[in-house]
CSV table of C-alpha atoms in Angstrom, one decimal:
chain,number,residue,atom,x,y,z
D,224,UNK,CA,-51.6,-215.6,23.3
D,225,UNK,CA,-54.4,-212.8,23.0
D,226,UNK,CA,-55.2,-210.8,19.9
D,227,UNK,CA,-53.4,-208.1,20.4
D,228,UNK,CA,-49.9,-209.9,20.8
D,229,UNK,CA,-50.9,-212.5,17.5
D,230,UNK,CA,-51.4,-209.4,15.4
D,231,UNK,CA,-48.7,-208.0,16.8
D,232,UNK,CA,-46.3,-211.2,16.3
D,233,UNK,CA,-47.9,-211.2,12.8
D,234,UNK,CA,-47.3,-207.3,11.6
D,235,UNK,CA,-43.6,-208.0,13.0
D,236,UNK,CA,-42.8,-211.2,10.2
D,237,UNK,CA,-44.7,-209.3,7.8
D,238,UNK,CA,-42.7,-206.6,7.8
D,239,UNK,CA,-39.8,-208.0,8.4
D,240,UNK,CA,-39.7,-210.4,5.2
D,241,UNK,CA,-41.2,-207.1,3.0
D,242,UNK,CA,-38.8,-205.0,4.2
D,243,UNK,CA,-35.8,-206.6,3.7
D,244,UNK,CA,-37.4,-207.6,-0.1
D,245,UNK,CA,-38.2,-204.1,-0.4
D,246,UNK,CA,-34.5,-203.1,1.1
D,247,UNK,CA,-32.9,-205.9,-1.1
D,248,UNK,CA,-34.6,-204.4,-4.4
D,249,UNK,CA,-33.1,-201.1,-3.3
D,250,UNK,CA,-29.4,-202.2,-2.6
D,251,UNK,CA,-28.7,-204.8,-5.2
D,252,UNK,CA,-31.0,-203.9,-7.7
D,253,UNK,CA,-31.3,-199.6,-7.8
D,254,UNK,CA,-35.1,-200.1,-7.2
D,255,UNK,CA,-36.7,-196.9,-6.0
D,256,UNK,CA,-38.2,-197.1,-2.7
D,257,UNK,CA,-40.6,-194.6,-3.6
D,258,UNK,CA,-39.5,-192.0,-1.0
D,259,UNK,CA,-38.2,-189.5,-3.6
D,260,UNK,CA,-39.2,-185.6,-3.6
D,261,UNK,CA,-38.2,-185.2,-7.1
D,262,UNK,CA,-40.4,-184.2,-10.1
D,263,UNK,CA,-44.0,-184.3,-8.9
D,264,UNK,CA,-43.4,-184.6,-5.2
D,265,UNK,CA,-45.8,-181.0,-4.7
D,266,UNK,CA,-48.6,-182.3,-6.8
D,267,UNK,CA,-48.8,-185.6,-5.5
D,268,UNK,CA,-49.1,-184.0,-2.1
D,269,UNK,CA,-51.8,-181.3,-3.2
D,270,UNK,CA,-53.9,-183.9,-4.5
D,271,UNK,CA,-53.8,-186.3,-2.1
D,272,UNK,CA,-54.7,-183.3,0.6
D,273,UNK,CA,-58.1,-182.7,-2.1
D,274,UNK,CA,-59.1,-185.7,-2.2
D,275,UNK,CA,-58.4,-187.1,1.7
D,276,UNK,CA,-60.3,-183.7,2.5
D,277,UNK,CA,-63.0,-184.1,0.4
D,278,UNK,CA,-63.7,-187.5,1.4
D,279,UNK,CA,-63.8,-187.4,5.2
D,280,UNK,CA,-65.7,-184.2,4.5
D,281,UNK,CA,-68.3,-185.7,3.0
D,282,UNK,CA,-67.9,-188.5,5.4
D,283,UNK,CA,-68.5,-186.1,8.0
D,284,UNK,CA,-71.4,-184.3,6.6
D,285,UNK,CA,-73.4,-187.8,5.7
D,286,UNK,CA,-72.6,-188.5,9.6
D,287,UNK,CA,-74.4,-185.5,10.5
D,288,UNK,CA,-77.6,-185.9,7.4
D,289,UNK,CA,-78.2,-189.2,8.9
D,290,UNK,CA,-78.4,-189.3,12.7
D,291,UNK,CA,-78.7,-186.9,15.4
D,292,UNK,CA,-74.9,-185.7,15.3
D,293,UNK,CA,-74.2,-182.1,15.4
D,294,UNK,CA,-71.8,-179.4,16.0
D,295,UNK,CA,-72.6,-177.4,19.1
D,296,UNK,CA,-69.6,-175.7,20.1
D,297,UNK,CA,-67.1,-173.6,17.5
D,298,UNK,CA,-63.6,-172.5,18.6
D,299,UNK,CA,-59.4,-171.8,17.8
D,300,UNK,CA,-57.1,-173.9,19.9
D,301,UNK,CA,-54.3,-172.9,18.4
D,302,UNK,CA,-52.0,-174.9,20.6
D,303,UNK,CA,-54.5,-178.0,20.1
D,304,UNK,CA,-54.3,-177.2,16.2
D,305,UNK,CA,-50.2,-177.0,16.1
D,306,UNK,CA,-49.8,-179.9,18.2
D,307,UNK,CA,-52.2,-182.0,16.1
D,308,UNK,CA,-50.4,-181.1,12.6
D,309,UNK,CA,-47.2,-182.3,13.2
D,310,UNK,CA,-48.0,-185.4,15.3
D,311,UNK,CA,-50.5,-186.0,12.3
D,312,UNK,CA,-48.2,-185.4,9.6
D,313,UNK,CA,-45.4,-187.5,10.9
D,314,UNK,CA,-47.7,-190.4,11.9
D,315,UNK,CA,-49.2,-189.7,7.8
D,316,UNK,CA,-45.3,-190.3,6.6
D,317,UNK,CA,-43.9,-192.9,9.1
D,318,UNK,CA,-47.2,-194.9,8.2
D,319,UNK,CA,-46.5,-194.5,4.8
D,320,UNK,CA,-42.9,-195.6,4.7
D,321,UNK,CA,-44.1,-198.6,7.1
D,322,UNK,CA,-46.7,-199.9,5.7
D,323,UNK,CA,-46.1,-198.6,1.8
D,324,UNK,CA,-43.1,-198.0,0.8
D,325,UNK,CA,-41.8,-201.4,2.5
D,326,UNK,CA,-44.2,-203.8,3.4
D,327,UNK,CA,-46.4,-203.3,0.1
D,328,UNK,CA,-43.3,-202.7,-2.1
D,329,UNK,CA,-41.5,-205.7,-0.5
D,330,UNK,CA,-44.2,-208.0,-0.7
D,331,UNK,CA,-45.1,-206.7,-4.6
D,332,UNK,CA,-42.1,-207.4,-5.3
D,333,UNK,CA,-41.9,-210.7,-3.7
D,334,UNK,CA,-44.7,-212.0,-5.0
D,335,UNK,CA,-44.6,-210.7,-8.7
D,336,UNK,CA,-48.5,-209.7,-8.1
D,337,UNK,CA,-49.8,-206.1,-7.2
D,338,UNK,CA,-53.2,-207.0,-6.1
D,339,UNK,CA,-52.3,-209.5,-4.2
D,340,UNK,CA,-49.6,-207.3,-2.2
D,341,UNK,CA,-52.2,-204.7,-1.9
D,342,UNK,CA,-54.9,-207.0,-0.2
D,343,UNK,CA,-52.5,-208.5,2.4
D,344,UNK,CA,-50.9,-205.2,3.1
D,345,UNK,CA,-54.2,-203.9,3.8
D,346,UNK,CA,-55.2,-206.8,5.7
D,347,UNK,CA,-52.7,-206.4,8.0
D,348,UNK,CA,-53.3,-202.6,8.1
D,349,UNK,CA,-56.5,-202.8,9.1
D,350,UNK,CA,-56.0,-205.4,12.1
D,351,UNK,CA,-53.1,-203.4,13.3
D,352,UNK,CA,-55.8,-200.6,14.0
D,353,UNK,CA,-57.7,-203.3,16.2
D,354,UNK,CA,-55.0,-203.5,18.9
D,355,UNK,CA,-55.0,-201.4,22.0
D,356,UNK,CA,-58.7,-200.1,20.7
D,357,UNK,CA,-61.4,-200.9,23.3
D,358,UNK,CA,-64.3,-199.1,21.1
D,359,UNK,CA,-63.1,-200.7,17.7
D,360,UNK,CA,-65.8,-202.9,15.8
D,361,UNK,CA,-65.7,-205.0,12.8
D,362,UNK,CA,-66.8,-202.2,10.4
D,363,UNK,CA,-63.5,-200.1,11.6
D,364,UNK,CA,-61.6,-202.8,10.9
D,365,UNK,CA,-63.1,-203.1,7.8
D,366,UNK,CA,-62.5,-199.5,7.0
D,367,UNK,CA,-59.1,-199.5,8.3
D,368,UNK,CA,-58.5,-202.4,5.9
D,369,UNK,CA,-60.0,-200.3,2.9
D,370,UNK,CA,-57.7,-197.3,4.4
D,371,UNK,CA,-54.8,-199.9,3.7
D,372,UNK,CA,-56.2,-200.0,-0.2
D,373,UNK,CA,-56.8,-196.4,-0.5
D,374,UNK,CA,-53.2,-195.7,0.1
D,375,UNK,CA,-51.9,-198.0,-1.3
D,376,UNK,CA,-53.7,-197.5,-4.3
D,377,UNK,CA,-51.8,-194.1,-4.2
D,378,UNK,CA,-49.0,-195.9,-3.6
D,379,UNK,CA,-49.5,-198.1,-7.2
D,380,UNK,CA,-50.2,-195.5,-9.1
D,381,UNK,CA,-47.5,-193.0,-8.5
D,382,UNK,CA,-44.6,-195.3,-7.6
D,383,UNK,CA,-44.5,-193.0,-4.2
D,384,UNK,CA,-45.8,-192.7,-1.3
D,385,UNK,CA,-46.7,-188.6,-1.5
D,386,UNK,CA,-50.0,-188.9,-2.5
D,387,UNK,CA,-50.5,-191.4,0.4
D,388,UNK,CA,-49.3,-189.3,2.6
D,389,UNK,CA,-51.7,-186.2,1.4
D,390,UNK,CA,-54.7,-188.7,1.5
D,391,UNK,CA,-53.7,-189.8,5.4
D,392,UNK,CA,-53.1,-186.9,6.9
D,393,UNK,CA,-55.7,-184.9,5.6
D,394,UNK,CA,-58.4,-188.0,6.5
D,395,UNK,CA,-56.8,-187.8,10.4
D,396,UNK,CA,-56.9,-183.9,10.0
D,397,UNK,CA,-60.4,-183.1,9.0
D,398,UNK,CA,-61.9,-185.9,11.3
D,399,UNK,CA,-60.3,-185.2,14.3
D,400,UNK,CA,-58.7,-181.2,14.7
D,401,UNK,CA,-61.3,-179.7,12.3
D,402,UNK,CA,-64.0,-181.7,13.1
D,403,UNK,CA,-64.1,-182.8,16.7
D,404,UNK,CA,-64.2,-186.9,16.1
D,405,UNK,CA,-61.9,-189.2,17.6
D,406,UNK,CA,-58.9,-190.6,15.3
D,407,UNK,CA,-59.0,-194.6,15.5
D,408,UNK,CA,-60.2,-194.0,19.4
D,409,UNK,CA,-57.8,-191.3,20.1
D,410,UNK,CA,-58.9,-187.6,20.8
D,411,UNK,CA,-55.9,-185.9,22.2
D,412,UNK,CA,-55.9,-184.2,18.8
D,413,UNK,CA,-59.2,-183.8,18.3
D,414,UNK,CA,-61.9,-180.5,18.4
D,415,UNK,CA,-59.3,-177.8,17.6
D,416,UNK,CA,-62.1,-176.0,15.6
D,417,UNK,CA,-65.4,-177.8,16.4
D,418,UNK,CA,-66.9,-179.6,18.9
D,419,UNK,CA,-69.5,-182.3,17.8
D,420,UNK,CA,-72.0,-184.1,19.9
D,421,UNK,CA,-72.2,-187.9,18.8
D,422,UNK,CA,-75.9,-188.9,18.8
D,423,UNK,CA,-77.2,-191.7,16.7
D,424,UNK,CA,-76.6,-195.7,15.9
D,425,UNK,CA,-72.7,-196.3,16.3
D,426,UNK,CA,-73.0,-198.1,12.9
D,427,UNK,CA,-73.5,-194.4,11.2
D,428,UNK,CA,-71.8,-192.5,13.6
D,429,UNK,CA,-69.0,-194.3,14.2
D,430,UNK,CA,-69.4,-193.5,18.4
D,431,UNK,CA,-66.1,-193.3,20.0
D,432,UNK,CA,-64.0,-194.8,17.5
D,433,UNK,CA,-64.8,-191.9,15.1
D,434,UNK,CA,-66.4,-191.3,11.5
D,435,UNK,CA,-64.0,-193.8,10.5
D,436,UNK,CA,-65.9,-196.9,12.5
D,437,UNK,CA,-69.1,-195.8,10.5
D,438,UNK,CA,-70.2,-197.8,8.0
D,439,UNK,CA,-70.8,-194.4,5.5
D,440,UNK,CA,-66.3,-194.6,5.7
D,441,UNK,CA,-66.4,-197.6,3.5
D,442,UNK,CA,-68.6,-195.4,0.5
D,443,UNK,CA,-66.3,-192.6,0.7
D,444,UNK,CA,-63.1,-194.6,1.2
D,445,UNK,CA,-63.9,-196.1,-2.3
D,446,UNK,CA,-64.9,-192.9,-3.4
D,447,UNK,CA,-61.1,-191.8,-2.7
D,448,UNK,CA,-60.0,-194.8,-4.2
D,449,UNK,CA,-62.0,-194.1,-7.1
D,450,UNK,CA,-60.5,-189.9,-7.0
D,451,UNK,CA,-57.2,-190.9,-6.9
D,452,UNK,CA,-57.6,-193.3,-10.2
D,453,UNK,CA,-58.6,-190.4,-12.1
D,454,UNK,CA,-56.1,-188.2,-10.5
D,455,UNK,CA,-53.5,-190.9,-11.9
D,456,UNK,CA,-55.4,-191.9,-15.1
D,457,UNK,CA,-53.1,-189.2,-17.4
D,458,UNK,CA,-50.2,-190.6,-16.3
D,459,UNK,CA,-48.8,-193.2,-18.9
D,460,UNK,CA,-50.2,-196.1,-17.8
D,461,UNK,CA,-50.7,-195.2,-14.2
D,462,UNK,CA,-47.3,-195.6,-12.4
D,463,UNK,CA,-46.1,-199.2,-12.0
D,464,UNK,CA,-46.3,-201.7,-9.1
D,465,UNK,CA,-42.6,-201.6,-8.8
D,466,UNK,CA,-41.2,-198.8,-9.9
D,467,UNK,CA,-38.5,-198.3,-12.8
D,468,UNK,CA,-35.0,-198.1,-11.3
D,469,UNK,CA,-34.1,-194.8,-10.9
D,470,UNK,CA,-31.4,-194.6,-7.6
D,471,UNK,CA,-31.7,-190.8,-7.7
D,472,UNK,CA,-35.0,-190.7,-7.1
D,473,UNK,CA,-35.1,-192.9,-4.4
């Protein structure tokens, strides 16, 4: 069996036993999902687009401090730029359902322990993004992985996925339309505004796989994680692992 069918075979049963958890909770139980776009749905969202910006900003701009990297070519694809939003927006939501709302709900719930849900989900979230990847590397795995945290931290905090979704699309969005990068190896989206030329150690820059593959991802992914605690810190207590049962809100 290679890699890519093990991990594969393995993100299937994962999701399969949190899901139907997650379902189960919903169903019998009233458990929210955390898919409603009641009460807070628009700030969620704005802040997780401020703080997924600002981070693969800077992200960017360390990229392009520390090596050779730099933008040599500024334009408006507006076709590019359309195209890129909505496949980037629905891949921000369906991911978040996926891998949030019912794998990391389902398996919180199954196991009784946040943190523990949270690092398996993001386990499994960060070797997902090794399949079908010819230029991923350990350290994208490893930021994919802390990807999973960051938004699932989100997740934990508000009960929702919203402010997920805000943090993931506006990561994709700034790295690869407004930027130039690849996204996780892809670049049909990417260089909408700028174009960049990649020069330096593929440790800092990332090389084909992206910003994301470069080891300055990890600082600024726990910098997000660190932006979306305070952005969740006024809330009464945070927001809980499993969410109070509320059917109309799911």
């Amino acid at each position: 069996m290679s890699t890519d069918t093990a991990i594969s075979v393995l993100f299937l049963i994962v999701l399969a036993v949190s899901a139907l958890a997650a379902l189960h909770g919903r169903v019998r139980r009233g458990v929210p999902l955390g898919l409603g776009v009641r009460g807070g749905t628009g700030r969620d969202l704005a802040a997780g687009l401020a703080i997924g910006s600002a981070g693969m900003a800077a992200t960017v701009a360390a990229v392009v401090a520390l090596t050779s990297t730099a933008f040599h070519d500024v334009r408006l694809d507006a076709a590019k730029l359309a195209y890129a939003t909505a496949v980037l927006a629905v891949a921000a939501v369906g991911e978040e359902i996926v891998y949030r709302a019912l794998m990391l709900g389902g398996l919180a719930r199954l196991t009784g322990r946040p943190a523990v849900a949270l690092a398996a989900a993001a386990a499994v979230f960060g070797l997902v993004h090794l399949t079908g990847s010819p230029d991923a590397t350990v350290i994208s795995v490893l930021s994919n992985a802390l990807g999973g945290v960051m938004y699932g931290v989100a997740f934990l905090r508000t009960g929702r996925i919203w402010m997920g979704v805000g943090v993931h699309f506006a990561w994709n969005f700034v790295q690869g339309p407004v930027a130039g990068f690849p996204v996780s190896d892809e670049t049909s989206f990417s260089g909408a505004l700028l174009g960049p030329v990649t020069e330096g150690a593929q440790w800092l820059t990332g090389g084909a796989y992206g910003p994301e593959g470069s080891v300055l991802s990890l600082v600024f992914r726990v910098a997000i994680i660190a932006m979306t605690v305070a952005a969740t810190a006024r809330r009464p207590g945070g927001a809980p692992a499993r969410p109070h049962p509320d059917p109309a809100a799911s």
